[in-house]
Coordinates of C-alpha atoms in Angstrom, one line a residue:
Chain F
M1290 CA -86.5 -29.0 -255.1
T1291 CA -89.5 -31.4 -255.4
P1292 CA -88.9 -35.0 -254.6
D1293 CA -89.5 -36.3 -258.1
T1294 CA -87.0 -34.0 -259.7
Y1295 CA -84.3 -34.7 -257.1
V1296 CA -81.2 -36.3 -258.6
P1297 CA -78.8 -37.7 -256.0
E1298 CA -75.7 -36.6 -257.9
H1299 CA -73.6 -36.5 -254.8
F1300 CA -74.0 -40.3 -254.7
L1301 CA -72.6 -40.8 -258.2
P1302 CA -69.0 -41.3 -256.9
V1303 CA -70.4 -43.8 -254.4
A1304 CA -72.0 -45.8 -257.3
I1305 CA -68.7 -45.6 -259.2
F1306 CA -66.7 -46.9 -256.3
L1307 CA -69.1 -49.7 -255.5
L1308 CA -68.8 -50.8 -259.2
L1309 CA -65.0 -50.3 -259.2
G1310 CA -64.5 -52.2 -256.0
G1311 CA -66.7 -55.1 -257.3
A1312 CA -64.9 -55.1 -260.7
F1313 CA -61.5 -55.1 -258.9
A1314 CA -62.4 -58.0 -256.6
V1315 CA -64.1 -60.1 -259.3
G1316 CA -61.4 -59.1 -261.8
M1317 CA -58.6 -60.4 -259.6
L1318 CA -60.4 -63.7 -259.3
V1319 CA -61.1 -64.0 -263.0
V1320 CA -57.6 -63.1 -264.1
G1321 CA -56.2 -65.4 -261.5
W1322 CA -58.4 -68.2 -262.8
F1323 CA -56.2 -68.4 -265.9
V1324 CA -52.9 -68.7 -264.1
R1325 CA -53.6 -70.6 -260.9
P1326 CA -53.4 -74.4 -260.6
R1327 CA -56.6 -76.5 -260.1
R1328 CA -55.8 -79.9 -258.7
P1329 CA -58.7 -80.7 -256.4
Y1330 CA -59.0 -84.2 -254.8
P1331 CA -61.4 -85.3 -252.1
E1332 CA -58.9 -84.9 -249.2
K1333 CA -58.0 -81.4 -250.2
L1334 CA -61.7 -80.3 -250.3
L1335 CA -62.3 -81.7 -246.9
T1336 CA -63.3 -79.2 -244.2
Y1337 CA -60.3 -78.3 -242.0
E1338 CA -60.6 -79.6 -238.5
S1339 CA -57.1 -79.6 -237.0
G1340 CA -56.1 -82.8 -238.8
I1341 CA -58.8 -85.1 -237.7
T1342 CA -61.6 -86.3 -240.1
P1343 CA -64.4 -83.7 -239.7
F1344 CA -67.4 -85.2 -237.9
M1345 CA -71.0 -83.9 -238.2
D1346 CA -72.1 -80.7 -239.9
A1347 CA -71.0 -77.3 -238.6
H1348 CA -74.5 -75.9 -239.2
Q1349 CA -76.0 -76.9 -235.9
K1350 CA -77.3 -75.3 -232.7
F1351 CA -75.4 -72.3 -231.5
S1352 CA -75.6 -70.3 -228.3
I1353 CA -78.8 -68.4 -227.6
R1354 CA -76.6 -65.5 -226.3
F1355 CA -76.0 -64.4 -229.9
Y1356 CA -79.7 -63.8 -230.4
L1357 CA -79.9 -61.9 -227.1
I1358 CA -77.0 -59.7 -228.1
A1359 CA -78.5 -59.1 -231.6
M1360 CA -81.8 -58.0 -230.1
L1361 CA -80.2 -55.7 -227.5
F1362 CA -78.1 -54.2 -230.4
L1363 CA -81.2 -53.5 -232.4
I1364 CA -82.9 -51.6 -229.6
F1365 CA -79.9 -49.4 -229.0
D1366 CA -79.0 -49.0 -232.6
I1367 CA -82.5 -47.7 -233.3
E1368 CA -82.1 -45.3 -230.4
A1369 CA -78.8 -44.1 -232.0
V1370 CA -80.6 -43.6 -235.3
F1371 CA -83.1 -41.4 -233.7
L1372 CA -80.4 -39.4 -231.9
Y1373 CA -78.5 -38.5 -235.1
P1374 CA -81.1 -36.0 -236.5
W1375 CA -81.8 -34.8 -232.9
A1376 CA -78.1 -34.0 -232.5
V1377 CA -77.9 -32.1 -235.8
A1378 CA -81.0 -30.0 -235.0
Y1379 CA -80.1 -29.6 -231.3
G1380 CA -79.2 -25.9 -231.7
K1381 CA -82.7 -25.1 -233.0
I1382 CA -85.0 -27.2 -230.9
G1383 CA -83.9 -25.8 -227.5
L1384 CA -85.0 -27.0 -224.1
Y1385 CA -88.2 -28.7 -225.5
G1386 CA -86.1 -31.1 -227.7
F1387 CA -83.7 -31.7 -224.8
V1388 CA -86.4 -32.8 -222.4
E1389 CA -88.1 -34.9 -225.0
M1390 CA -84.9 -36.8 -225.7
V1391 CA -84.1 -37.2 -222.0
I1392 CA -87.5 -38.9 -221.6
F1393 CA -86.8 -41.1 -224.6
I1394 CA -83.4 -42.2 -223.3
A1395 CA -84.9 -42.8 -219.8
I1396 CA -87.5 -45.2 -221.2
L1397 CA -84.7 -47.2 -222.9
L1398 CA -82.6 -47.0 -219.8
V1399 CA -85.3 -48.8 -217.9
G1400 CA -85.1 -51.6 -220.4
Y1401 CA -81.3 -51.6 -220.2
V1402 CA -81.4 -52.0 -216.4
Y1403 CA -84.0 -54.7 -216.7
A1404 CA -81.9 -56.6 -219.2
W1405 CA -78.9 -56.3 -216.9
K1406 CA -80.8 -57.5 -213.8
K1407 CA -82.2 -60.4 -215.8
G1408 CA -78.7 -61.4 -216.6
A1409 CA -79.0 -60.8 -220.4
L1410 CA -75.6 -59.1 -220.3
E1411 CA -73.8 -62.1 -218.6
W1412 CA -71.8 -64.4 -220.8
E1413 CA -70.8 -67.7 -219.3
Chain T
M184 CA -67.5 -25.1 -274.6
T185 CA -66.0 -27.6 -277.0
V186 CA -66.3 -31.4 -276.7
M187 CA -62.6 -31.6 -275.7
D188 CA -63.3 -29.1 -272.9
Q189 CA -66.1 -31.2 -271.6
V190 CA -64.1 -34.4 -271.8
A191 CA -61.3 -32.6 -269.9
N192 CA -63.8 -31.4 -267.4
I193 CA -65.1 -34.8 -266.6
A194 CA -61.6 -36.2 -266.4
Y195 CA -60.5 -33.5 -263.9
S196 CA -63.6 -33.7 -261.8
L197 CA -64.1 -37.5 -261.7
I198 CA -61.6 -39.8 -263.4
I199 CA -58.4 -38.4 -261.9
P200 CA -59.8 -38.2 -258.3
V201 CA -61.2 -41.7 -258.6
A202 CA -57.9 -43.0 -259.8
V203 CA -55.9 -41.2 -257.2
L204 CA -58.2 -42.3 -254.3
F205 CA -58.3 -45.9 -255.6
G206 CA -54.5 -46.0 -255.8
F207 CA -54.2 -44.5 -252.4
I208 CA -56.4 -47.2 -250.9
M209 CA -54.6 -50.1 -252.7
L210 CA -51.2 -48.7 -251.7
N211 CA -52.2 -48.4 -248.1
A212 CA -53.9 -51.8 -247.9
A213 CA -50.7 -53.4 -249.3
Y214 CA -48.1 -51.4 -247.4
L215 CA -49.9 -51.4 -244.1
S216 CA -49.1 -55.1 -244.0
Y217 CA -45.4 -54.2 -244.5
M218 CA -45.6 -51.5 -241.8
E219 CA -47.3 -53.9 -239.4
R220 CA -44.6 -56.6 -239.9
K221 CA -41.7 -54.1 -239.6
V222 CA -43.0 -52.3 -236.6
L223 CA -43.9 -55.5 -234.8
A224 CA -40.5 -57.0 -235.6
H225 CA -38.6 -54.0 -234.3
M226 CA -40.6 -53.9 -231.2
Q227 CA -39.6 -57.5 -230.6
A228 CA -35.9 -56.9 -231.5
R229 CA -36.2 -58.6 -234.9
M230 CA -35.6 -57.3 -238.3
G231 CA -38.8 -58.4 -240.1
P232 CA -38.9 -58.8 -243.9
M233 CA -35.4 -58.1 -245.3
M234 CA -35.0 -60.3 -248.4
T235 CA -37.1 -58.6 -251.1
G236 CA -35.7 -55.3 -252.1
W237 CA -34.1 -52.7 -249.8
H238 CA -35.1 -53.7 -246.2
G239 CA -37.9 -55.9 -247.7
I240 CA -39.6 -52.9 -249.3
L241 CA -41.0 -55.1 -252.1
Q242 CA -42.5 -57.7 -249.6
P243 CA -46.2 -56.7 -250.1
I244 CA -45.8 -57.1 -253.9
A245 CA -44.1 -60.5 -253.5
D246 CA -46.9 -61.6 -251.2
G247 CA -49.5 -60.4 -253.6
V248 CA -47.9 -62.2 -256.6
K249 CA -47.6 -65.4 -254.5
L250 CA -51.2 -65.4 -253.4
F251 CA -52.3 -64.6 -257.0
F252 CA -50.8 -67.8 -258.2
K253 CA -52.2 -70.0 -255.4
E254 CA -54.9 -72.5 -255.9
D255 CA -58.4 -71.4 -255.0
I256 CA -59.8 -74.1 -252.8
I257 CA -63.6 -74.1 -252.1
P258 CA -64.3 -76.9 -249.6
A259 CA -66.8 -79.5 -250.9
K260 CA -69.2 -79.0 -248.0
A261 CA -69.1 -75.2 -248.2
D262 CA -72.0 -73.1 -249.6
K263 CA -70.3 -72.2 -252.9
W264 CA -72.1 -68.9 -253.7
L265 CA -72.0 -67.4 -250.2
F266 CA -68.4 -68.5 -249.8
S267 CA -67.4 -66.7 -253.0
L268 CA -69.5 -63.6 -252.2
A269 CA -68.3 -62.9 -248.7
P270 CA -64.7 -61.6 -249.4
V271 CA -65.9 -59.6 -252.4
L272 CA -68.7 -57.9 -250.3
L273 CA -66.2 -57.1 -247.5
L274 CA -63.7 -55.6 -249.9
I275 CA -66.3 -53.5 -251.8
M276 CA -67.6 -52.1 -248.5
S277 CA -64.2 -51.2 -247.1
I278 CA -63.2 -49.5 -250.4
A279 CA -66.5 -47.6 -250.8
A280 CA -66.2 -46.1 -247.3
F281 CA -63.3 -43.8 -248.6
V282 CA -65.6 -42.0 -251.1
A283 CA -67.2 -39.7 -248.5
I284 CA -64.0 -38.9 -246.6
P285 CA -62.6 -35.4 -247.1
F286 CA -58.8 -35.3 -247.2
G287 CA -58.3 -31.5 -247.0
P288 CA -59.8 -28.1 -247.9
P289 CA -60.1 -27.1 -251.5
T290 CA -56.7 -26.3 -252.9
D291 CA -55.0 -25.3 -256.1
F292 CA -51.7 -27.1 -255.2
Y293 CA -49.8 -23.9 -254.8
G294 CA -50.9 -22.4 -258.0
I295 CA -50.3 -25.5 -260.2
L296 CA -54.0 -25.7 -261.1
S297 CA -55.9 -22.7 -262.4
N298 CA -58.8 -23.1 -259.9
K299 CA -59.2 -24.7 -256.5
V300 CA -60.3 -28.4 -256.4
P301 CA -61.7 -30.1 -253.4
L302 CA -59.8 -33.0 -251.9
W303 CA -62.8 -35.3 -251.7
L304 CA -64.8 -37.3 -254.2
T305 CA -68.2 -36.3 -252.8
N306 CA -69.2 -34.2 -249.9
L307 CA -72.2 -36.0 -248.5
N308 CA -74.3 -34.1 -246.0
V309 CA -74.8 -37.5 -244.2
G310 CA -71.1 -38.4 -244.5
I311 CA -70.6 -40.0 -241.2
L312 CA -73.8 -42.0 -241.4
Y313 CA -72.7 -43.3 -244.8
V314 CA -69.4 -44.5 -243.5
L315 CA -71.1 -46.2 -240.5
A316 CA -73.7 -47.8 -242.8
L317 CA -71.0 -49.4 -244.9
A318 CA -69.2 -50.7 -241.9
S319 CA -72.4 -52.3 -240.8
V320 CA -72.8 -54.1 -244.1
G321 CA -69.3 -55.4 -243.7
T322 CA -70.6 -57.4 -240.7
Y323 CA -72.7 -59.4 -243.1
G324 CA -69.5 -60.3 -245.0
V325 CA -68.0 -61.7 -241.8
I326 CA -71.0 -63.8 -240.8
M327 CA -71.5 -65.0 -244.4
A328 CA -67.9 -66.2 -244.5
G329 CA -68.3 -67.9 -241.2
W330 CA -71.5 -69.6 -242.1
A331 CA -70.7 -70.6 -245.7
S332 CA -67.4 -72.3 -244.8
N333 CA -69.3 -75.0 -243.0
N334 CA -66.3 -75.3 -240.6
K335 CA -66.7 -75.2 -236.9
Y336 CA -63.9 -72.8 -236.3
S337 CA -65.2 -70.5 -239.0
L338 CA -68.7 -70.5 -237.7
L339 CA -67.7 -69.8 -234.2
G340 CA -65.3 -67.1 -235.4
G341 CA -68.0 -65.5 -237.6
F342 CA -70.5 -65.4 -234.8
R343 CA -68.0 -64.1 -232.3
S344 CA -66.9 -61.5 -234.7
A345 CA -70.4 -60.3 -235.6
A346 CA -71.5 -60.2 -231.9
Q347 CA -68.3 -58.2 -231.1
M348 CA -68.8 -55.8 -234.0
I349 CA -72.4 -55.0 -233.2
S350 CA -71.7 -54.7 -229.4
Y351 CA -69.0 -52.1 -230.0
E352 CA -71.0 -50.3 -232.6
I353 CA -73.3 -48.8 -229.9
P354 CA -70.7 -47.0 -227.8
M355 CA -69.1 -45.9 -231.1
A356 CA -72.4 -44.5 -232.3
F357 CA -72.9 -42.5 -229.0
A358 CA -69.4 -41.2 -229.2
I359 CA -70.1 -40.0 -232.8
I360 CA -73.4 -38.4 -231.7
T361 CA -71.5 -36.5 -229.1
V362 CA -69.3 -35.1 -231.9
V363 CA -72.4 -34.3 -234.0
L364 CA -73.8 -32.4 -231.1
L365 CA -70.6 -30.4 -230.7
A366 CA -70.3 -29.7 -234.5
G367 CA -74.0 -29.6 -235.3
S368 CA -73.5 -31.4 -238.6
L369 CA -73.2 -34.9 -240.1
N370 CA -71.0 -33.6 -242.9
L371 CA -67.4 -34.6 -242.3
A372 CA -65.9 -31.5 -243.8
E373 CA -68.1 -29.3 -241.6
I374 CA -67.1 -31.4 -238.6
V375 CA -63.5 -30.6 -239.3
N376 CA -64.2 -26.9 -239.9
A377 CA -65.9 -26.7 -236.5
Q378 CA -62.6 -27.6 -235.0
S379 CA -60.6 -24.8 -236.4
E380 CA -60.3 -23.1 -233.0
K381 CA -60.3 -26.1 -230.7
W382 CA -60.1 -29.8 -231.6
F383 CA -62.9 -31.9 -230.1
I384 CA -60.4 -34.0 -228.1
I385 CA -59.6 -31.0 -225.9
V386 CA -63.2 -29.9 -225.4
L387 CA -63.4 -30.5 -221.7
P388 CA -64.9 -32.5 -220.0
V389 CA -66.5 -34.7 -222.7
G390 CA -63.9 -34.5 -225.5
P391 CA -61.2 -36.9 -224.2
V392 CA -63.8 -39.4 -223.0
A393 CA -65.6 -39.5 -226.3
F394 CA -62.2 -39.8 -228.1
L395 CA -61.2 -42.8 -225.9
L396 CA -64.6 -44.4 -226.4
Y397 CA -64.4 -44.0 -230.1
L398 CA -60.8 -45.2 -230.3
I399 CA -61.5 -48.4 -228.2
S400 CA -64.6 -49.2 -230.2
G401 CA -62.7 -48.6 -233.4
V402 CA -60.1 -51.1 -232.5
A403 CA -62.8 -53.6 -231.6
E404 CA -64.7 -52.9 -234.8
T405 CA -61.7 -53.8 -236.9
N406 CA -61.1 -57.0 -234.9
R407 CA -57.6 -55.8 -233.9
A408 CA -55.6 -56.8 -230.8
P409 CA -56.5 -56.8 -227.9
F410 CA -59.9 -57.5 -229.3
D411 CA -58.8 -60.0 -231.9
L412 CA -60.8 -62.9 -230.5
P413 CA -62.5 -63.8 -233.8
E414 CA -59.1 -64.4 -235.3
A415 CA -57.6 -65.9 -232.1
E416 CA -55.1 -68.2 -233.7
T417 CA -54.6 -70.3 -230.6
E418 CA -58.2 -71.4 -230.3
L419 CA -60.0 -70.7 -233.6
V420 CA -57.2 -71.2 -236.2
A421 CA -58.0 -68.1 -238.4
G422 CA -61.6 -67.5 -237.3
F423 CA -64.1 -66.8 -240.0
F424 CA -61.5 -67.0 -242.9
T425 CA -60.0 -70.4 -241.9
E426 CA -61.1 -72.1 -245.2
Y427 CA -60.1 -69.3 -247.5
T428 CA -57.0 -69.5 -249.8
G429 CA -55.2 -67.5 -252.4
M430 CA -56.8 -64.3 -253.7
R431 CA -59.9 -64.6 -251.5
F432 CA -57.7 -64.8 -248.4
A433 CA -55.9 -61.7 -249.7
M434 CA -59.2 -59.9 -250.0
F435 CA -60.0 -60.4 -246.4
F436 CA -56.6 -58.9 -245.5
M437 CA -57.0 -56.0 -247.8
A438 CA -60.4 -55.3 -246.4
E439 CA -59.1 -55.4 -242.8
Y440 CA -56.3 -53.0 -243.6
A441 CA -58.5 -50.7 -245.5
N442 CA -60.9 -50.6 -242.5
M443 CA -58.0 -49.7 -240.3
V444 CA -57.2 -46.7 -242.5
V445 CA -60.9 -45.7 -242.5
I446 CA -61.0 -45.9 -238.7
S447 CA -57.8 -43.8 -238.4
L448 CA -59.2 -41.2 -240.8
L449 CA -62.4 -41.0 -238.8
V450 CA -60.6 -40.6 -235.5
S451 CA -58.5 -37.8 -237.0
I452 CA -61.5 -36.1 -238.6
L453 CA -63.9 -36.4 -235.6
F454 CA -61.5 -35.7 -232.7
L455 CA -58.1 -34.6 -233.9
G456 CA -59.0 -31.7 -236.0
G457 CA -58.8 -33.4 -239.4
W458 CA -56.4 -31.4 -241.5
M459 CA -56.1 -28.6 -239.0
P460 CA -52.5 -28.0 -237.9
V461 CA -51.3 -28.5 -234.4
Q462 CA -51.6 -25.4 -232.2
I463 CA -49.2 -25.6 -229.3
L464 CA -51.0 -22.7 -227.6
P465 CA -54.1 -20.8 -228.7
N466 CA -53.3 -18.1 -231.2
T467 CA -54.8 -15.5 -228.8
W468 CA -52.5 -16.4 -226.0
L469 CA -50.6 -13.4 -224.7
G470 CA -52.6 -11.3 -227.2
G471 CA -51.3 -13.3 -230.1
M472 CA -47.7 -12.2 -229.4
P473 CA -44.5 -13.9 -230.7
P474 CA -43.2 -16.5 -230.3
V475 CA -46.6 -18.3 -230.1
S476 CA -47.8 -16.9 -233.4
W477 CA -44.5 -17.7 -235.0
I478 CA -44.6 -21.3 -234.0
N479 CA -48.3 -21.7 -235.0
G480 CA -47.4 -20.0 -238.3
L481 CA -44.6 -22.5 -238.8
F482 CA -47.0 -25.4 -238.3
R483 CA -49.3 -23.8 -240.9
L484 CA -46.7 -24.1 -243.6
M485 CA -47.3 -27.8 -243.9
P486 CA -50.1 -28.6 -246.4
P487 CA -53.4 -29.6 -244.6
V488 CA -53.6 -32.9 -246.3
L489 CA -50.2 -33.9 -244.9
W490 CA -51.4 -33.0 -241.4
L491 CA -54.4 -35.3 -241.8
L492 CA -52.2 -38.2 -243.2
G493 CA -49.7 -37.6 -240.4
K494 CA -52.3 -38.1 -237.8
V495 CA -53.6 -41.1 -239.7
Y496 CA -50.2 -42.8 -239.8
F497 CA -49.6 -42.1 -236.2
L498 CA -52.9 -43.8 -235.3
L499 CA -52.0 -46.7 -237.5
F500 CA -48.7 -47.0 -235.7
F501 CA -50.5 -46.8 -232.4
F502 CA -52.8 -49.7 -233.4
I503 CA -49.8 -51.9 -234.3
W504 CA -48.2 -50.8 -231.0
L505 CA -51.3 -52.0 -229.2
R506 CA -51.0 -55.4 -230.8
A507 CA -47.3 -55.7 -229.7
T508 CA -48.1 -54.7 -226.1
L509 CA -51.5 -55.9 -224.9
P510 CA -52.6 -59.5 -224.3
R511 CA -56.0 -60.7 -225.7
L512 CA -59.1 -60.3 -223.7
R513 CA -61.3 -63.2 -222.7
Y514 CA -64.7 -63.3 -224.6
D515 CA -66.9 -62.7 -221.6
Q516 CA -64.7 -59.8 -220.5
L517 CA -64.9 -58.4 -224.0
M518 CA -68.7 -58.4 -224.1
A519 CA -69.1 -57.2 -220.5
F520 CA -66.6 -54.3 -221.2
S521 CA -68.8 -53.1 -224.0
W522 CA -72.3 -53.6 -222.5
K523 CA -71.6 -52.8 -218.9
F524 CA -68.9 -50.2 -219.1
L525 CA -68.6 -48.5 -222.5
L526 CA -72.4 -48.2 -223.1
P527 CA -73.3 -46.4 -219.9
L528 CA -70.2 -44.3 -220.1
S529 CA -71.0 -43.2 -223.7
L530 CA -74.6 -42.4 -222.8
A531 CA -73.4 -40.3 -219.9
T532 CA -71.0 -38.5 -222.1
L533 CA -73.7 -37.8 -224.6
L534 CA -76.1 -36.5 -221.9
T535 CA -73.4 -34.4 -220.3
T536 CA -72.7 -32.7 -223.7
A537 CA -76.4 -32.1 -224.2
V538 CA -76.8 -30.6 -220.7
M539 CA -73.7 -28.4 -221.1
K540 CA -74.9 -27.2 -224.5
Q541 CA -78.3 -26.4 -223.0
M542 CA -76.6 -24.3 -220.3
G543 CA -74.4 -22.6 -222.8
L544 CA -71.2 -24.0 -221.4
L545 CA -69.9 -25.5 -224.7

């Protein structure tokens, strides 16, 4: 099978379901539009803030911790992505593949220990 | 082949399975809310919904109709487009995850059909990766909802939820890679077939550990108790969907319940033998003599798809049970638990499996 003749027919049901899910979600909203009431007034459209008048915008600074977590996640998620094909082929690549992956994981573990020691995993 | 035959062919191979699966998802998403309320109520010595129909059996329909007729409020300060898109995206992703899941081996329904049909829509060779990828896209829906609402509770809930979901995705991925190592395939049907002799949960010593890792991460991924901080009512109102009303609110709930079903299906498929029946003892025990072979034969009488669904509903019951039993974690505990405990443990499990396979012990 050459790449330009490859038709991903296994993914046809996936496309059908993505469309069906979208049509269902949007359809519910559209049909509902005809029957549901619309009586907006400024107080109703106010952002909820436990009964007090909302002050300032919610889009402001947030904790740097979330960035750190996101970056650590990227590192380990990419590691996981490399491990999937390795795990599938593990029976065929033998000892060589095993040692190579141990070295790969060890390098990432150094980074993990460093992040831990630097306090990147603390949440105060 | 006549035109009618071709039409019938397409109907059998695509339209009917799509309709059945879609109905299954919708029925589950609706009735899981009923199950949750009933089970929680009885665990707390209450009755739960009782007014609509016999023992409140029509409650999900009543809820759906009510939400359908509710006003759809978009706050003036919200980002209108992202706000509208977020629940739709989440619902699409949780529904589409079902496509790749095999529900049983090919069957002719005891001779009703002339030839055997598979109980899955598509048998992707990267099945498990596909389901995981959709779950990751769902994280965008959560953070979009939190950001677009322009509400402080929503924003904090969205960030917390996204951080929690990505933190628990890593031990989850390593637990899955352990299973892939054992099965040698990413195809969900092949993973089940690899467990015909021995379910992966009882492959000592790594099976039970990987199972628990996956189960815990799965509960955290779906934002369920005791990891339900993003929706912690007592501090964040309703978390990332605080500002949502009516049908959009309902979509968040349907997506959450659909995700619970997906996680339960994956736990069953990856660790509990999928549609394989229970074996009280190995068939070869005592040389395959009665009564072991009789009892195992008895278990085999139940259709495979019912075995899978039985495991799924037991797990769903278990998730509700957790909610009734365990108190909520603190946020720093939640993050530390994933990064400092589950992550090293999952890596160790993975490496142990690799070493034991290398030595020919598994």
